[in-house]
Coordinates of C-alpha atoms in Angstrom, one line a residue:
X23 CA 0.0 -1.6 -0.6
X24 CA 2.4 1.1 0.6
X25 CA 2.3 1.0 4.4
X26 CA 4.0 3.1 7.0
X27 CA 4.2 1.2 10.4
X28 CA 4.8 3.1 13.1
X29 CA 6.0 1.2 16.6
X30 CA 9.0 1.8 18.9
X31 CA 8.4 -1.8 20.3
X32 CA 11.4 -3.7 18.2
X33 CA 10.3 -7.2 18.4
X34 CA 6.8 -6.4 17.4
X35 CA 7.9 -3.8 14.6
X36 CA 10.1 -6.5 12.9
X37 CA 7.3 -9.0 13.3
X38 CA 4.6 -6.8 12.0
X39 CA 7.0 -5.4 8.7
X40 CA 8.1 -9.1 7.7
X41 CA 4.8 -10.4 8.2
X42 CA 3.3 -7.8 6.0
X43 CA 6.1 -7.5 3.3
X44 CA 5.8 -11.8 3.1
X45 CA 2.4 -11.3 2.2
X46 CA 3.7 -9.0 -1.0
X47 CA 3.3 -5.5 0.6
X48 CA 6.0 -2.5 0.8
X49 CA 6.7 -1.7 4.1
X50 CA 8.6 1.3 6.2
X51 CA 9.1 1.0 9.5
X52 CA 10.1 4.1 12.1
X53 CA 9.7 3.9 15.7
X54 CA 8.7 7.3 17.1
X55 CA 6.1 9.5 15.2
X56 CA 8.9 12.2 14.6
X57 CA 10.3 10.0 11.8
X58 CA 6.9 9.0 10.8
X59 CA 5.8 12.6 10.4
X60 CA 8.8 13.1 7.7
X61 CA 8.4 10.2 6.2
X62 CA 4.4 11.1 5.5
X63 CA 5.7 14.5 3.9
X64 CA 7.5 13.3 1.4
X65 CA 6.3 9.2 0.3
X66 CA 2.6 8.4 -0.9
X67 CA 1.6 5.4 1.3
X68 CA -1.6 3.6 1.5
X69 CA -2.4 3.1 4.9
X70 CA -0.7 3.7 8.1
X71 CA -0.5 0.8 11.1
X72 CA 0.1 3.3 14.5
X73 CA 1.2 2.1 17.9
X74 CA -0.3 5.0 20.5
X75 CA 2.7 4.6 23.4
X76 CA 5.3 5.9 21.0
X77 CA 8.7 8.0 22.2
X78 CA 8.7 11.7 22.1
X79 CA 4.9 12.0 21.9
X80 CA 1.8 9.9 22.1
X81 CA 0.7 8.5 18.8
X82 CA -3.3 10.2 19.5
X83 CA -1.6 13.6 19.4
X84 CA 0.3 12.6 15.7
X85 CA -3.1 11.7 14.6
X86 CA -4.7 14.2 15.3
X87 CA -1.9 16.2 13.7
X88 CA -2.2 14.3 10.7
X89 CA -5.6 15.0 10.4
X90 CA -5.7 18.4 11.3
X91 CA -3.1 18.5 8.3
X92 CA -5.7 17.4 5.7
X93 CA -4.0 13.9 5.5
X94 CA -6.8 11.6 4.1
X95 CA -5.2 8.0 4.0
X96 CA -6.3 5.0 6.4
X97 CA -5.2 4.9 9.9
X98 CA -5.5 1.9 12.3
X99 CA -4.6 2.1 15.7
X100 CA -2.7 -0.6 16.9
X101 CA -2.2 -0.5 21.0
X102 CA -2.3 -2.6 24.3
X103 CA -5.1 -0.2 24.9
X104 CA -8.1 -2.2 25.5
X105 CA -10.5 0.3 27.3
X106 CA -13.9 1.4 25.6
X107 CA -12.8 4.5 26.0
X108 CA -9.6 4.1 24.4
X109 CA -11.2 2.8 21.5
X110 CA -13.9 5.5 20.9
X111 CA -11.4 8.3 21.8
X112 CA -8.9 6.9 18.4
X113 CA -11.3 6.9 16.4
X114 CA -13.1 10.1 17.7
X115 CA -9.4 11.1 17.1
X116 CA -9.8 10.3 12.8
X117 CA -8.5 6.3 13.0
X118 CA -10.4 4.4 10.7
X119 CA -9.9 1.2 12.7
X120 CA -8.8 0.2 15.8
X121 CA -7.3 -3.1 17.1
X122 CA -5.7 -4.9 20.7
X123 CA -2.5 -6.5 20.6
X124 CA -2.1 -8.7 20.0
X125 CA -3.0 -9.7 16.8
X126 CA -2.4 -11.8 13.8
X127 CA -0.8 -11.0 10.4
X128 CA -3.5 -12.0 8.4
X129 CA -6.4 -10.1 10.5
X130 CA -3.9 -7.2 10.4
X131 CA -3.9 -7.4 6.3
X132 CA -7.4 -7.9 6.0
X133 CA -8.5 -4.8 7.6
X134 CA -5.4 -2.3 6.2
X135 CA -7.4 -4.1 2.7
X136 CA -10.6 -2.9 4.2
X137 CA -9.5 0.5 4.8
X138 CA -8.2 0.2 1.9
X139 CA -11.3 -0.6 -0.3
X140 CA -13.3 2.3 1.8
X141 CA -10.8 5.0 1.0
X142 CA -11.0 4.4 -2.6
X143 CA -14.1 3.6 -3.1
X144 CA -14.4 -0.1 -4.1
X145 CA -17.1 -2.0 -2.1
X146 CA -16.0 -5.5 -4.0
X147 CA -13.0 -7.8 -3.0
X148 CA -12.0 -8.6 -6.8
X149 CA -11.1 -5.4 -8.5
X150 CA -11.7 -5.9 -12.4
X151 CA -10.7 -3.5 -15.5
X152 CA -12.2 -4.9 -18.6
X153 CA -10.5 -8.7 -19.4
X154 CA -8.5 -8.2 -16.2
X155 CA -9.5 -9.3 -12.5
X156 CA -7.5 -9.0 -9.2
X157 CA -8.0 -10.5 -6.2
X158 CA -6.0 -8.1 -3.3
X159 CA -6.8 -10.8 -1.2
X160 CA -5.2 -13.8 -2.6
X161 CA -2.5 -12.0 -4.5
X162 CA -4.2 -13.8 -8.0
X163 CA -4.4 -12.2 -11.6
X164 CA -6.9 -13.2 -14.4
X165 CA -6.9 -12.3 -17.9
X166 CA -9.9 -13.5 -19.8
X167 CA -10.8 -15.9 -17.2
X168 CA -7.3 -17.5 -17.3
X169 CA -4.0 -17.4 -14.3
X170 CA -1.5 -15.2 -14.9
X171 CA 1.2 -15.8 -13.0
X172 CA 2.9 -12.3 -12.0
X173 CA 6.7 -11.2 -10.3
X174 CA 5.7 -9.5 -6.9
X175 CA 6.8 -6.3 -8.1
X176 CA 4.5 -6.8 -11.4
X177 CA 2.0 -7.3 -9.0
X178 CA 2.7 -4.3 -6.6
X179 CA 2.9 -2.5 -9.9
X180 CA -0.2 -3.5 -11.6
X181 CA -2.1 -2.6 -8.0
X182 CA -0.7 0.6 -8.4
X183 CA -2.7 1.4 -11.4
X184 CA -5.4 -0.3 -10.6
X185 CA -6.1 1.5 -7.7
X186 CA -6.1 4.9 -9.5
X187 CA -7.7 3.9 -12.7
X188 CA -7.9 6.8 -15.3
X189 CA -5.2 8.4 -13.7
X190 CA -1.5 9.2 -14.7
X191 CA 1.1 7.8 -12.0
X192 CA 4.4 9.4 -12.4
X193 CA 7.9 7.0 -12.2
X194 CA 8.6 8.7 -9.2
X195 CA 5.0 8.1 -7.5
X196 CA 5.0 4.4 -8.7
X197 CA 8.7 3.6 -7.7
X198 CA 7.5 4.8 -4.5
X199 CA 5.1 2.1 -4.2
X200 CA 6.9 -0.6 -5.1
X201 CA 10.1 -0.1 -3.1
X202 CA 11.0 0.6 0.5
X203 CA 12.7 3.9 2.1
X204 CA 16.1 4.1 0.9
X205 CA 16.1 0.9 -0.7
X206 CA 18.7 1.4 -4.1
X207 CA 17.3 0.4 -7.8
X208 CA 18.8 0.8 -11.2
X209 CA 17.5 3.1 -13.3
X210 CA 15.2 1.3 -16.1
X211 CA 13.8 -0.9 -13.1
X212 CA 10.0 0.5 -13.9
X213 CA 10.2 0.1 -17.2
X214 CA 11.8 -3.4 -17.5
X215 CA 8.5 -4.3 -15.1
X216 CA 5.9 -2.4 -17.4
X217 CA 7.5 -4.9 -20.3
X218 CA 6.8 -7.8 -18.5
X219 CA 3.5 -6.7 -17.5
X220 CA 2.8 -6.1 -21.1
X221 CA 4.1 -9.3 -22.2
X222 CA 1.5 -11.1 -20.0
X223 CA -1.4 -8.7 -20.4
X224 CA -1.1 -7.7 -23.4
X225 CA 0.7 -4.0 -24.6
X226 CA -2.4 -2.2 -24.1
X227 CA -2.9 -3.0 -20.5
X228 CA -0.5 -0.1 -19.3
X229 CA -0.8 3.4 -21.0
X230 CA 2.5 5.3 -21.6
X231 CA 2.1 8.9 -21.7
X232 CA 5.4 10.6 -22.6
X233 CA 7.3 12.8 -20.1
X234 CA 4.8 12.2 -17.4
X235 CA 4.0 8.6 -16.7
X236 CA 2.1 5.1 -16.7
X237 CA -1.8 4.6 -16.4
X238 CA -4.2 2.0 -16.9
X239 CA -4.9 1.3 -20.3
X240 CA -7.7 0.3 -22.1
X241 CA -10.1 -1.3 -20.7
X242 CA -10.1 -4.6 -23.5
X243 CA -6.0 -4.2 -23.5
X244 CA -5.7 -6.8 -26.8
X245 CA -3.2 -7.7 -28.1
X246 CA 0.4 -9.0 -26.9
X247 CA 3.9 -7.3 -27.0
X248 CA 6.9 -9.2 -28.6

């Protein structure tokens, strides 16, 4: 996943991004919900992690904002604030979850993959596309019942279009998933990653659709590039 976190504590911000971007996922960090707000405007990301006692405004009111915007994707709180009141007032305010520091990585990732599975849909844990199975979970990839061992970009990328099946993604959308803010690549990065994904998959498995983008192939996706 794509996440946005969004603390101004920088012990716990650094703790929270490595933990999540060990664990595979693309993370951008801000501290204040100023840089946050940009940041939403211009970069597709999956979910957002929000702390609530955030500089230059309280992170409640940039929900709310958000929201009031029309922004759909999954928001969890993530506060010191324990009250009952606290709680039902984030996600009165659009959060979809809500959780007390502190907290663990793993618990943290298991719910942004609930949120996750809500907001698109998907009720199961393994997402599956023909011969090929997925396990968000446990980072694993079948094809026909067999291991494939994927890069972590391969697999960030292969999430990608899985997660929007029958849709186009364009370069631009998908190299926004797979790399952080500001982070430098060469230009044929994407496509040297499709290859591979190809290679192991089988050339039917991603879709090329000229002058606009990837998506998921067929379904069956026979057959194996050289």
């Amino acid at each position: 996943m794509k996440i946005l976190v969004v603390e101004d504590d920088p012990q716990l911000g650094d703790a929270l991004s490595t933990g999540l971007r060990q664990l595979q996922h693309v993370v951008d960090w801000f501290r204040d919900g100023e840089q946050a707000h940009a940041a939403l405007a211009s970069v597709p990301y999956d979910a957002v992690v929000l702390d609530l006692g955030l500089p230059g405004g309280d992170g409640m009111r940039w929900l709310r904002r958000w929201r009031g915007e029309g922004r759909q994707l999954p928001v969890l709180i993530l506060t010191a604030r324990d009250g009952v009141s606290d709680r039902v007032a984030g996600l009165d305010a659009g959060a979809d979850d809500y959780l007390v520091k502190p907290i663990t990585i793993d618990e943290l990732a298991a719910r942004l993959r609930a949120m996750t599975r809500r907001s698109t849909g998907r009720a199961q844990s393994i997402w599956t596309h023909g011969l090929l199975s997925y396990d968000p979970a446990g980072r694993t990839v079948q094809w026909n019942g067999a291991a494939v061992e994927l890069t972590a970009r391969e697999l960030m990328l292969l999430e990608a279009l899985m997660a929007h099946p029958g849709r186009i993604l364009s370069k631009a959308q998908l190299q926004e998933k797979l790399y952080d803010w500001g982070e430098s690549l060469e230009s044929n990065t994407l496509e040297v990653h499709v290859h591979h994904l190809r290679r192991k998959l089988g050339r039917d498995v991603i879709r090329t659709v000229r002058g606009v983008g990837y998506a998921l192939g067929a379904a069956e996706g026979q057959g194996q590039e050289s």
